[in-house]
Short mmCIF file of N, CA and C in Angstrom, two decimals:
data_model
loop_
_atom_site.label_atom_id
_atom_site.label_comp_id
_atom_site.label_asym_id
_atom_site.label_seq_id
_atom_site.Cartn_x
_atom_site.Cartn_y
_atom_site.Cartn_z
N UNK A 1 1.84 45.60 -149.56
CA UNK A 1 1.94 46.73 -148.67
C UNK A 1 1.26 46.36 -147.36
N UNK A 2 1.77 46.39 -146.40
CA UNK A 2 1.36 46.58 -145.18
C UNK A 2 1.04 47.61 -144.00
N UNK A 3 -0.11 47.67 -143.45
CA UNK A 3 0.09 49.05 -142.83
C UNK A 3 -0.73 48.66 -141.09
N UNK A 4 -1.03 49.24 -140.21
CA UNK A 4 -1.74 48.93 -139.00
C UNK A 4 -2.84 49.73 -138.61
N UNK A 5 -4.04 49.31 -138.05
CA UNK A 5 -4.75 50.43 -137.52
C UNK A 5 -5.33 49.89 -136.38
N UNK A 6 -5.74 50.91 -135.81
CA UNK A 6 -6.39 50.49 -134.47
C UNK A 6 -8.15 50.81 -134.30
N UNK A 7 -8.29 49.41 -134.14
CA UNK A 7 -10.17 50.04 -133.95
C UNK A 7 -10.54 49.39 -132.38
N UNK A 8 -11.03 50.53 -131.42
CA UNK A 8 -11.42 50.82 -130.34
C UNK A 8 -10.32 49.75 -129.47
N UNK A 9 -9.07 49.78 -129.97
CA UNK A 9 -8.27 49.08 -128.61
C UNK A 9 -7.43 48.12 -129.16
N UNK A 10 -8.21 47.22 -130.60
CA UNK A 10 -8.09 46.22 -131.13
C UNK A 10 -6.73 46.24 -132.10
N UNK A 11 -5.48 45.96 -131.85
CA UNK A 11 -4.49 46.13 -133.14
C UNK A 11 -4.82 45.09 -134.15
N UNK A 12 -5.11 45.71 -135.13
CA UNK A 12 -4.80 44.81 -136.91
C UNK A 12 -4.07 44.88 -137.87
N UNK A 13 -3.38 44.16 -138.37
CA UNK A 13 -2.32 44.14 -139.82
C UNK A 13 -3.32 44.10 -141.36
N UNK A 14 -3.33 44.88 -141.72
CA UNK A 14 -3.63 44.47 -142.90
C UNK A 14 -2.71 44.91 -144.36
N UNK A 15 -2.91 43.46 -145.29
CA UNK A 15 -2.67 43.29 -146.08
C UNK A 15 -3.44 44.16 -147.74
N UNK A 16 -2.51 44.65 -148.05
CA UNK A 16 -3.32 45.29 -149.53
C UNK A 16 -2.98 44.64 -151.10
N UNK A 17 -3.67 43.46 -150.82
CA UNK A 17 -3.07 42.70 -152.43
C UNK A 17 -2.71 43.66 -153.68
N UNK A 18 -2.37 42.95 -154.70
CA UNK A 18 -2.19 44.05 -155.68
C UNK A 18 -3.48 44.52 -156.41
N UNK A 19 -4.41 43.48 -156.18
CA UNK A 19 -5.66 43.82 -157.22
C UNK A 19 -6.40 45.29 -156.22
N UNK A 20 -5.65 45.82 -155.00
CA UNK A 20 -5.87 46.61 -154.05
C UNK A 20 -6.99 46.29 -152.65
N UNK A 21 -7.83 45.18 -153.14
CA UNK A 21 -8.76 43.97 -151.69
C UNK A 21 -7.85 44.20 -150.65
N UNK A 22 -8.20 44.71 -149.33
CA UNK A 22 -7.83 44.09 -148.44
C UNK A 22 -7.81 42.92 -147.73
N UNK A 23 -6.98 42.66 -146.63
CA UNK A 23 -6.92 41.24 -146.22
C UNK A 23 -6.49 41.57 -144.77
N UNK A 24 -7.15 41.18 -143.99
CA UNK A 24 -7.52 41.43 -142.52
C UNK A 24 -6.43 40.14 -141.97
N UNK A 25 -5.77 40.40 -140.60
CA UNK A 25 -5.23 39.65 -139.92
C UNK A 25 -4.89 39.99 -138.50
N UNK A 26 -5.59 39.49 -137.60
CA UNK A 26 -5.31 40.01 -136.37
C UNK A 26 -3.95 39.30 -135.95
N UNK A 27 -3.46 40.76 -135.07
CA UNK A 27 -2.12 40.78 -134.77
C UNK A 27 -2.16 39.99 -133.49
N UNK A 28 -2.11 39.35 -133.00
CA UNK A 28 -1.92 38.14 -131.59
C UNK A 28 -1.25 38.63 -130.59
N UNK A 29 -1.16 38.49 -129.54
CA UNK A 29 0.02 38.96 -127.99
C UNK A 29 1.18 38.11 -128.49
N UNK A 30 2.33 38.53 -127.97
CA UNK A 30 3.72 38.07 -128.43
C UNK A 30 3.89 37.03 -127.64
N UNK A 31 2.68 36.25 -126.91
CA UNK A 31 3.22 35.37 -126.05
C UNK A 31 2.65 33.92 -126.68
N UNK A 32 1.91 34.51 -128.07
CA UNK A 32 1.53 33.73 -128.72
C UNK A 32 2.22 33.29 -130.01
N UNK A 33 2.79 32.50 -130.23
CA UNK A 33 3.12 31.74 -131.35
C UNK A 33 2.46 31.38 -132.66
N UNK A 34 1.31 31.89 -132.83
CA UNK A 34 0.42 31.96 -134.08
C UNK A 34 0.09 32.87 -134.41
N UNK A 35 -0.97 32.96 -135.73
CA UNK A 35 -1.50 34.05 -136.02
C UNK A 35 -2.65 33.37 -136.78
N UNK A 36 -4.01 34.17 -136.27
CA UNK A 36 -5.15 33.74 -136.90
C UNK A 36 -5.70 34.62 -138.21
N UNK A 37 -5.82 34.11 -139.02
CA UNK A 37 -6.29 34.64 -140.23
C UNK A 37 -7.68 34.42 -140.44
N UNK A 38 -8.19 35.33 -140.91
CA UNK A 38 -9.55 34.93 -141.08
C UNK A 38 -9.72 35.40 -142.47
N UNK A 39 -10.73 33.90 -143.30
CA UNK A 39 -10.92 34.58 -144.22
C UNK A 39 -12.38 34.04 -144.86
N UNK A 40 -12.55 34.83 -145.66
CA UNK A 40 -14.37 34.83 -146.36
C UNK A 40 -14.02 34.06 -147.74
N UNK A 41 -15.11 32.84 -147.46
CA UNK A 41 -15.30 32.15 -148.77
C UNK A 41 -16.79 32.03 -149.12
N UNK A 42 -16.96 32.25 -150.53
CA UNK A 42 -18.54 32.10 -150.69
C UNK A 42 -18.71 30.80 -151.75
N UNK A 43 -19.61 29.97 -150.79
CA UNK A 43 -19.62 29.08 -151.61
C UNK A 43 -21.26 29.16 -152.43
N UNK A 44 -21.59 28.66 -153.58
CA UNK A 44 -22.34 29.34 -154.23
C UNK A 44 -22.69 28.22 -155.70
N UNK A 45 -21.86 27.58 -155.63
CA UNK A 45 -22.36 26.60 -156.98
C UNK A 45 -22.08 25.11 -156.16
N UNK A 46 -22.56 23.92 -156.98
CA UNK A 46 -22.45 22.41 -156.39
C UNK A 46 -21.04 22.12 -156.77
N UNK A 47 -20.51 22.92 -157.95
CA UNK A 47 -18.95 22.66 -158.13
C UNK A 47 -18.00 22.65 -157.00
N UNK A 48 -18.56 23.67 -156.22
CA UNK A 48 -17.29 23.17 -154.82
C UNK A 48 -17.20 22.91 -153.68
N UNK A 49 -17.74 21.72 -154.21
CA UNK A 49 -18.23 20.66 -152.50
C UNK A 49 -16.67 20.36 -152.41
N UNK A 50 -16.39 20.04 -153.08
CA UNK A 50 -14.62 20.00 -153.03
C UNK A 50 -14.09 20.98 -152.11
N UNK A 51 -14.05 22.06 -152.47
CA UNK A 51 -13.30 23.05 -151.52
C UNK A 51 -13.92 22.96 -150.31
N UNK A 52 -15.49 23.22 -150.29
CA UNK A 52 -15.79 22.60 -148.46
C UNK A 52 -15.45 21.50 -147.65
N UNK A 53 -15.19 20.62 -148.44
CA UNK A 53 -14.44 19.76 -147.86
C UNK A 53 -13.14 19.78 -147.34
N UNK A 54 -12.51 20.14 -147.96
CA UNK A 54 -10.97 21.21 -148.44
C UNK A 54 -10.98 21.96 -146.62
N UNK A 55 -11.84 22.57 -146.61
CA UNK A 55 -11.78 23.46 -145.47
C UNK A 55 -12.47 22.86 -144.04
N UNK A 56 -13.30 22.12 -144.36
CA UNK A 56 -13.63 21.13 -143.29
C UNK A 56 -12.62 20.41 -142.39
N UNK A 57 -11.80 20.02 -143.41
CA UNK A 57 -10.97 19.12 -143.00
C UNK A 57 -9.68 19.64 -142.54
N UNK A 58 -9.47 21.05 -142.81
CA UNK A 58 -8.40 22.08 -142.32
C UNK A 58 -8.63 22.87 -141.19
N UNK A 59 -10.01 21.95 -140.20
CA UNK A 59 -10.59 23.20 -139.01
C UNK A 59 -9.77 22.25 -138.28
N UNK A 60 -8.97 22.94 -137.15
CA UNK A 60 -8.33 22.86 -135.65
C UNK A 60 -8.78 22.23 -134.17
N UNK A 61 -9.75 23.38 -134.04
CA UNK A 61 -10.77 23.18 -133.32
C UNK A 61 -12.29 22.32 -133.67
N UNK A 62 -12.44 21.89 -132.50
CA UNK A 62 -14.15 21.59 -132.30
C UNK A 62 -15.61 22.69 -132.74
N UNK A 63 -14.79 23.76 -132.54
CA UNK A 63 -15.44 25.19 -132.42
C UNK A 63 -15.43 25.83 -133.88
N UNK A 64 -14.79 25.81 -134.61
CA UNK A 64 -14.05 25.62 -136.08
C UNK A 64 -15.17 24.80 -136.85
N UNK A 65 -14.83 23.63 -136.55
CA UNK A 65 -15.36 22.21 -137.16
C UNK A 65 -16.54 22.61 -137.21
N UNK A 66 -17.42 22.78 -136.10
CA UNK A 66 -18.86 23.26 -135.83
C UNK A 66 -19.71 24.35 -136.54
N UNK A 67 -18.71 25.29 -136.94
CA UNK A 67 -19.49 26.51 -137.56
C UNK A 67 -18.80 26.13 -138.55
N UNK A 68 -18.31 25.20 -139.48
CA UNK A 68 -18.22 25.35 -141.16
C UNK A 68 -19.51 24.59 -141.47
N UNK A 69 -19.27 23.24 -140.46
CA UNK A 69 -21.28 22.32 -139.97
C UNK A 69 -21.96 23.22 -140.46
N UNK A 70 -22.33 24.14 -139.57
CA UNK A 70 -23.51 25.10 -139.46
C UNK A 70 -23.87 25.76 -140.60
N UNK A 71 -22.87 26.69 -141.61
CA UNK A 71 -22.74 27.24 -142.86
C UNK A 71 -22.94 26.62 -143.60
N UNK A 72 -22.12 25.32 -143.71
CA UNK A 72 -22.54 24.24 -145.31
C UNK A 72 -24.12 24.28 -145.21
N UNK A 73 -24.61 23.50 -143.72
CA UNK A 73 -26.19 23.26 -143.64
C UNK A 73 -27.04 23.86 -143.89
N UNK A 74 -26.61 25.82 -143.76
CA UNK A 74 -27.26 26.89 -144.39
C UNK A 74 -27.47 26.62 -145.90
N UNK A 75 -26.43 25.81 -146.45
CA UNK A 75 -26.84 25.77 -147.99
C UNK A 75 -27.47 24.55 -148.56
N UNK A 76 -27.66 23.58 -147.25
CA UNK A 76 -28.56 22.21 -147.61
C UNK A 76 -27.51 21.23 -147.73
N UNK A 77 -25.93 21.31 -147.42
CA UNK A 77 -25.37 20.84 -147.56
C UNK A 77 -25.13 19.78 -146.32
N UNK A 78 -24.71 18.21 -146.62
CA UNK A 78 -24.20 17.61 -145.00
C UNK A 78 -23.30 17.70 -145.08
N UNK A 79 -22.86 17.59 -143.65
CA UNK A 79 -21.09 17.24 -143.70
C UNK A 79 -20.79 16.23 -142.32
N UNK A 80 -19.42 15.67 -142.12
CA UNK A 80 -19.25 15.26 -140.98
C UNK A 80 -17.54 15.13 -141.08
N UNK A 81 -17.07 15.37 -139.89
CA UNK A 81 -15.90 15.02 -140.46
C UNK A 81 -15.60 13.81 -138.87
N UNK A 82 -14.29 13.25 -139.19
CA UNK A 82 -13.54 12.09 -138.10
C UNK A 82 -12.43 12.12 -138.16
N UNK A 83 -11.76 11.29 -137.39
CA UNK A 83 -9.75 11.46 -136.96
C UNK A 83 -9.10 9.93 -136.97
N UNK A 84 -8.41 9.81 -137.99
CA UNK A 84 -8.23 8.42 -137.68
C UNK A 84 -6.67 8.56 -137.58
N UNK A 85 -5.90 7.72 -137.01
CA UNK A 85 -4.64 7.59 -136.87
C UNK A 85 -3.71 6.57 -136.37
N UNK A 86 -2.61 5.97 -137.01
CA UNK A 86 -1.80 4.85 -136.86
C UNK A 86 -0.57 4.46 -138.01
N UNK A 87 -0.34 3.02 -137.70
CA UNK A 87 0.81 3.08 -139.01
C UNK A 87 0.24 2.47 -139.85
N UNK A 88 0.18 2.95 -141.18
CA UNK A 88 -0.73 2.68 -142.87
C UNK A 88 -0.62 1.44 -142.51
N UNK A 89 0.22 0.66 -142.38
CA UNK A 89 -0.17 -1.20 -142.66
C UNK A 89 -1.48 -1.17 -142.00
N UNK A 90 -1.91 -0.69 -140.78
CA UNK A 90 -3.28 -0.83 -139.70
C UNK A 90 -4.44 -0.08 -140.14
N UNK A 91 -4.02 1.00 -141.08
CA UNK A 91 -5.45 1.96 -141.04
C UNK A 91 -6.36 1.55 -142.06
N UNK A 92 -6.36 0.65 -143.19
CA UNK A 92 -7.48 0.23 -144.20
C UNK A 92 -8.60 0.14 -143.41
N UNK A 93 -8.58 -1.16 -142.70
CA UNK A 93 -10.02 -0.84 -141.43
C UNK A 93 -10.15 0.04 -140.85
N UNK A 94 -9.17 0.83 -139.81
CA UNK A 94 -9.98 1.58 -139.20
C UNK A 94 -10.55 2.74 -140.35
N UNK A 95 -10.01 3.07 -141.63
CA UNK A 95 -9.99 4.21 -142.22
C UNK A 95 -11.75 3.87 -142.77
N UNK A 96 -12.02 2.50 -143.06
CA UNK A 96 -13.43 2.23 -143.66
C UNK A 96 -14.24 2.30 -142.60
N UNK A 97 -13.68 1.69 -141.57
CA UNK A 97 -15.19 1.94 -140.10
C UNK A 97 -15.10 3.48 -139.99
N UNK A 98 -14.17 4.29 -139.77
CA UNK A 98 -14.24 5.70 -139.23
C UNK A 98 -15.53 6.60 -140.23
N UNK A 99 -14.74 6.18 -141.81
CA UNK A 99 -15.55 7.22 -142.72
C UNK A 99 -17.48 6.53 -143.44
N UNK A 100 -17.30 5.10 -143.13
CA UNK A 100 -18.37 4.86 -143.40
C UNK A 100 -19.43 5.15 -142.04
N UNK A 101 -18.71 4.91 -140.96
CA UNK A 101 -19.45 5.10 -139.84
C UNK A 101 -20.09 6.17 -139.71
N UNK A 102 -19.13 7.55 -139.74
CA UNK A 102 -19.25 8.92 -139.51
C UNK A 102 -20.48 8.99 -140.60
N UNK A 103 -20.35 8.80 -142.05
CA UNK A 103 -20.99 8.99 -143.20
C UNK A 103 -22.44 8.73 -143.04
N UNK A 104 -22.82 7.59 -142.11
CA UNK A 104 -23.70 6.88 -142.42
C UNK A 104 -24.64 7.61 -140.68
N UNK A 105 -23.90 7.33 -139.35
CA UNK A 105 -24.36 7.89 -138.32
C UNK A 105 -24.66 9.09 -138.23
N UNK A 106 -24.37 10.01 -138.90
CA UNK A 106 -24.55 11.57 -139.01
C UNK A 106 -25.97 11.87 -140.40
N UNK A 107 -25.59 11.06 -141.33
CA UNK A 107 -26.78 11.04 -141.78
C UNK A 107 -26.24 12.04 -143.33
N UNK A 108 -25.10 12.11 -143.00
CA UNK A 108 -24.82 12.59 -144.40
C UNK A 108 -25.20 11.40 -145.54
N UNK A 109 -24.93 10.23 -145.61
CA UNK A 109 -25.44 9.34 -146.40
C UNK A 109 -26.51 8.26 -146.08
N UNK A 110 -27.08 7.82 -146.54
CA UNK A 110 -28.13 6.41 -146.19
C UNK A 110 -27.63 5.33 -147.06
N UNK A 111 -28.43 3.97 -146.31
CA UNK A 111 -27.86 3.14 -146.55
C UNK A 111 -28.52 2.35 -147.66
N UNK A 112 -27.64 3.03 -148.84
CA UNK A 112 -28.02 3.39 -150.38
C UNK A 112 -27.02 2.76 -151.14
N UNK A 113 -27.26 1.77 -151.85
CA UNK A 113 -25.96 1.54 -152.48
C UNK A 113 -25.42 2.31 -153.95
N UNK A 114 -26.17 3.05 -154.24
CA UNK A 114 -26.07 4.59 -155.08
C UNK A 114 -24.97 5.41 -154.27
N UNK A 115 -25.63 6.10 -152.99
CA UNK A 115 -24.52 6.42 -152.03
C UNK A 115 -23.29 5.88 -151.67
N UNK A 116 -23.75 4.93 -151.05
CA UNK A 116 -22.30 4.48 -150.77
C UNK A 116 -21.11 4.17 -151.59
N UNK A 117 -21.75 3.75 -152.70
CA UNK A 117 -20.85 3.78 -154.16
C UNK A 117 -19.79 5.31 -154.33
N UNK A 118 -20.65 6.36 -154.35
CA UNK A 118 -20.46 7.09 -154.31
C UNK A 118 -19.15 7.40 -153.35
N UNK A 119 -19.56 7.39 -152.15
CA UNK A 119 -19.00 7.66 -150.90
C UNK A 119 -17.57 6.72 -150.83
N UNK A 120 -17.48 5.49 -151.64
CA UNK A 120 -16.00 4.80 -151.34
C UNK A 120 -15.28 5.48 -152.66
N UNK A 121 -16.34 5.86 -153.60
CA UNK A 121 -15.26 6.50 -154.82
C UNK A 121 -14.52 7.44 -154.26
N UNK A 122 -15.15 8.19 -153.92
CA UNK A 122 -14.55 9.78 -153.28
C UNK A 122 -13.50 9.48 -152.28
N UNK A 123 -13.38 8.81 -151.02
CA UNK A 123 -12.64 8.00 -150.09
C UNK A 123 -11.28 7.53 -150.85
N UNK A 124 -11.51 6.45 -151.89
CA UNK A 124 -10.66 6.14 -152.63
C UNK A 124 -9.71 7.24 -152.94
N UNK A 125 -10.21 7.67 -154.10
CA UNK A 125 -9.37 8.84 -154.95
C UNK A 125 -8.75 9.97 -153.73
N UNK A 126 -9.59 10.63 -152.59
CA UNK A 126 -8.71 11.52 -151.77
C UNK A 126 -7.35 10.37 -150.94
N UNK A 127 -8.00 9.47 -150.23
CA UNK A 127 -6.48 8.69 -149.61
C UNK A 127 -5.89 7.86 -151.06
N UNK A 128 -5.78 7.87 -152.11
CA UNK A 128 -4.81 7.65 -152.78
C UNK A 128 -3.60 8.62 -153.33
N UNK A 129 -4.44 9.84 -152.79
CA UNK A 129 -3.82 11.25 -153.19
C UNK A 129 -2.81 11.53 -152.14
N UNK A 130 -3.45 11.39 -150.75
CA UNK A 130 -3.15 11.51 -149.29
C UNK A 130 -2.09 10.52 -149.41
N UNK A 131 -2.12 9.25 -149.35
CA UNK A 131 -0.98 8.30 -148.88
C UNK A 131 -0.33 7.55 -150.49
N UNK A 132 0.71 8.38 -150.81
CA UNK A 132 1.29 7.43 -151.48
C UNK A 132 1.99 6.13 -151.67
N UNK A 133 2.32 5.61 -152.65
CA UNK A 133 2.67 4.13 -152.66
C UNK A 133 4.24 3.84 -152.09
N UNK A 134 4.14 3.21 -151.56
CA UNK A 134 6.12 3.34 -151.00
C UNK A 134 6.03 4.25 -149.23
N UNK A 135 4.64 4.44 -148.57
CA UNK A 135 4.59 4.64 -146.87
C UNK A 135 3.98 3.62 -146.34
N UNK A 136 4.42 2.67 -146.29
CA UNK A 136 3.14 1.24 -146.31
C UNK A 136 3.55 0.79 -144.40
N UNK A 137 4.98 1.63 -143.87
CA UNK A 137 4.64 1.52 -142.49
C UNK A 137 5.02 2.90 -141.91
N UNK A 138 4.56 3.88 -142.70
CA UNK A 138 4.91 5.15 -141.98
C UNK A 138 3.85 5.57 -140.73
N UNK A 139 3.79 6.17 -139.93
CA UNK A 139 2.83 6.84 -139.21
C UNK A 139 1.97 8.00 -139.83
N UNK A 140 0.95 7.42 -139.36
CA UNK A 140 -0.69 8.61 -140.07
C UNK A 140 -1.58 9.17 -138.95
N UNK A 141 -1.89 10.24 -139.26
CA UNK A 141 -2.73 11.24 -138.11
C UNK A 141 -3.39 11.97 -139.10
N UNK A 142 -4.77 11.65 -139.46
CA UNK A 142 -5.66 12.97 -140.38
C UNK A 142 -6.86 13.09 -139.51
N UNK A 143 -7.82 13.87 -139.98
CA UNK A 143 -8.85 14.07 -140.73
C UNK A 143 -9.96 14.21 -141.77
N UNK A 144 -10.41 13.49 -141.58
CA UNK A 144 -11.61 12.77 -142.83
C UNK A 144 -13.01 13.97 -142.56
N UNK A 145 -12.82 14.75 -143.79
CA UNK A 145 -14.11 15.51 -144.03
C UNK A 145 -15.18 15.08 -145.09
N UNK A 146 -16.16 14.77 -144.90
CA UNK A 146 -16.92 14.51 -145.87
C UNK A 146 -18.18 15.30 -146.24
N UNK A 147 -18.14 15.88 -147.05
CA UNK A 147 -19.67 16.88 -147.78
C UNK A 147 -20.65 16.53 -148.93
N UNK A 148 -21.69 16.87 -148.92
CA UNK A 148 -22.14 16.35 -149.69
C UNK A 148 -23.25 17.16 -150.11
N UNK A 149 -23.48 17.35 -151.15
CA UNK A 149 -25.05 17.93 -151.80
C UNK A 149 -25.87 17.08 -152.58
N UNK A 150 -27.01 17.48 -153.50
CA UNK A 150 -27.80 16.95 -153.90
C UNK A 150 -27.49 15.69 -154.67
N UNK A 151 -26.19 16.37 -156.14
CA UNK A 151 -25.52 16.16 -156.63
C UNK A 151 -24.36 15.63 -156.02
N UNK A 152 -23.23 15.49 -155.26
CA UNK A 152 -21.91 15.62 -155.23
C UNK A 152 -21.65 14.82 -154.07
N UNK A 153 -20.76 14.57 -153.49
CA UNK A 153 -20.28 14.03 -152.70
C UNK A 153 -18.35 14.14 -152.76
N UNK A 154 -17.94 15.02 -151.32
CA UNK A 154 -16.81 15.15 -151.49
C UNK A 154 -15.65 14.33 -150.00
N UNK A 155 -14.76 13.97 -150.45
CA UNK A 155 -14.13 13.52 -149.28
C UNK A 155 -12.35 14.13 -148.78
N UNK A 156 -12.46 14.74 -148.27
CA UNK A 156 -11.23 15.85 -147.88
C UNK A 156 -10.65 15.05 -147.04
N UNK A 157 -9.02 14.90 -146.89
CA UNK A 157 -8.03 14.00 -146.19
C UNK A 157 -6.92 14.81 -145.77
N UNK A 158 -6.99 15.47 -144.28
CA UNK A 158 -5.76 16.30 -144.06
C UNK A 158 -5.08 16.02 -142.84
N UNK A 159 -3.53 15.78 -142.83
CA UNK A 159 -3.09 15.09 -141.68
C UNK A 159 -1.19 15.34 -141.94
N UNK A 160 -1.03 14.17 -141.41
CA UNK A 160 0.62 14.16 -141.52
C UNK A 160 1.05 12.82 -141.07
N UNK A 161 2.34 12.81 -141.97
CA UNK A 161 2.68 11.83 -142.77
C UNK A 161 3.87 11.30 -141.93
N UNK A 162 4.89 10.19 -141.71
CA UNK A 162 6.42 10.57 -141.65
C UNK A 162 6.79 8.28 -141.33
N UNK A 163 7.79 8.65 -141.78
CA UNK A 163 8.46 7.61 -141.21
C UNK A 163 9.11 7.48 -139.59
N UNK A 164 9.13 8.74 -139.49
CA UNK A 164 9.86 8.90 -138.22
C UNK A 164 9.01 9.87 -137.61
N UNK A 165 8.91 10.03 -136.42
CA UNK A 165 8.47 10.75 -135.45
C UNK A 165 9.20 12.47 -135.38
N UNK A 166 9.95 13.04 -135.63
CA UNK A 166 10.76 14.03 -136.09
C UNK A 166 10.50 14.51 -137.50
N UNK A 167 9.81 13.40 -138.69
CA UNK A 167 9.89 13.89 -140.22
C UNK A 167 8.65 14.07 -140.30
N UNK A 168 7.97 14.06 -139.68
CA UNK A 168 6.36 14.68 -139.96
C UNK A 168 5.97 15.63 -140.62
N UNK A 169 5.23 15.78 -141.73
CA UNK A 169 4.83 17.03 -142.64
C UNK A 169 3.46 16.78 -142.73
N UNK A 170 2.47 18.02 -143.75
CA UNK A 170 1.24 17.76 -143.82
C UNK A 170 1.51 17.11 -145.12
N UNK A 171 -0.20 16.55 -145.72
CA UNK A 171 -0.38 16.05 -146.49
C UNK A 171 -1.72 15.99 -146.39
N UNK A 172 -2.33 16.30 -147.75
CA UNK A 172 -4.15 16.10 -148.14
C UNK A 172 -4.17 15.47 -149.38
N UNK A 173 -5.86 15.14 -149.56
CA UNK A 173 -5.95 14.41 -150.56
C UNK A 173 -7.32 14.55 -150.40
N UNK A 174 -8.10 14.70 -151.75
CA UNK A 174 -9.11 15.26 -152.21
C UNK A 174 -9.72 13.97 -153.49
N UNK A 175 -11.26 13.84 -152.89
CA UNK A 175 -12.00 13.10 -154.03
C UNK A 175 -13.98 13.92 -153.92
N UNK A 176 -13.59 13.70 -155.20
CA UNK A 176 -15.12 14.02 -155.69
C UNK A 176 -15.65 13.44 -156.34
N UNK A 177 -16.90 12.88 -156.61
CA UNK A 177 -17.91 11.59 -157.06
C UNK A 177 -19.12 12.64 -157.31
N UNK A 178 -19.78 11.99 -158.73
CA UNK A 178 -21.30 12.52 -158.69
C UNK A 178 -21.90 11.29 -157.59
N UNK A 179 -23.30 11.23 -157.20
CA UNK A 179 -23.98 10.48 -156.98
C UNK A 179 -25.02 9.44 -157.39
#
């Protein structure tokens, strides 16, 4: 069910799931081509460094990117994320300088070989998820999120894929490692 209301000027759509929760969505000017959703996640156990990563790696903006930073860190959590992009035959290196670099300069990890163990497992398993076998000269454009807690260490991979410049789709890939 959908219905509209107006608070002090502001038009909103909202959504009434069936469990009856609402779900907030601001309605945009028609000169805009998107629509921003906003939504509340509580993160709350070490089980889902995964999903922060998940969402790290799904921010747009700089501004985005910055305040999920800010929230994980509220919970003691690091994070960092980076952008790597080219055709798969080229990215093994850059994909290891980008995420060990970021990993290691930001301070989400030290130079631990406990960690870092850690840190190529997780790497591994999300871009094996991310790039399957048989794109070995397609074109790649992601984002590399990496989180981490006491326990955990997660590595989020979100981007797009294509052989051609026209067949571009998304694609992620998700790894999680104890430490």
């Amino acid at each position: 069910m959908k219905w509209t209301k107006m608070f002090a000027g502001e038009e909103r759509e909202q959504d009434v799931a069936d469990n009856g929760r609402e779900m907030e969505r601001e309605i945009l000017p028609d000169d805009d081509d998107g629509v921003e959703i906003v939504a509340r996640i509580r993160f709350n156990a070490d089980g889902q460094i995964g999903r922060a990563a998940l969402l790290l790696a799904s921010t747009l903006t700089k501004e985005d990117e910055d305040s999920v930073k800010r929230q994980l860190l509220g919970l003691g959590w690091h994070s960092v994320a980076t952008e790597v992009g080219g055709v798969y035959g080229d990215l093994p290196q850059k994909i290891t300088r980008a995420l060990v670099g970021a990993a290691l300069n930001s301070g989400v990890i030290q130079k631990d070989q406990r960690e870092m163990h850690a840190l190529m497992h997780a790497a591994f398993e999300s871009l094996d998820a991310f790039i399957p076998s048989g794109l070995l000269e397609a074109s790649i454009g992601a984002k590399i999120a990496i989180v981490r807690n006491d326990r955990w260490i997660s590595v989020a991979v979100m981007g797009d894929t294509a052989y051609h410049a026209v067949a571009h789709h998304e694609r992620f890939g998700l790894g999680v490692m104890h430490i």
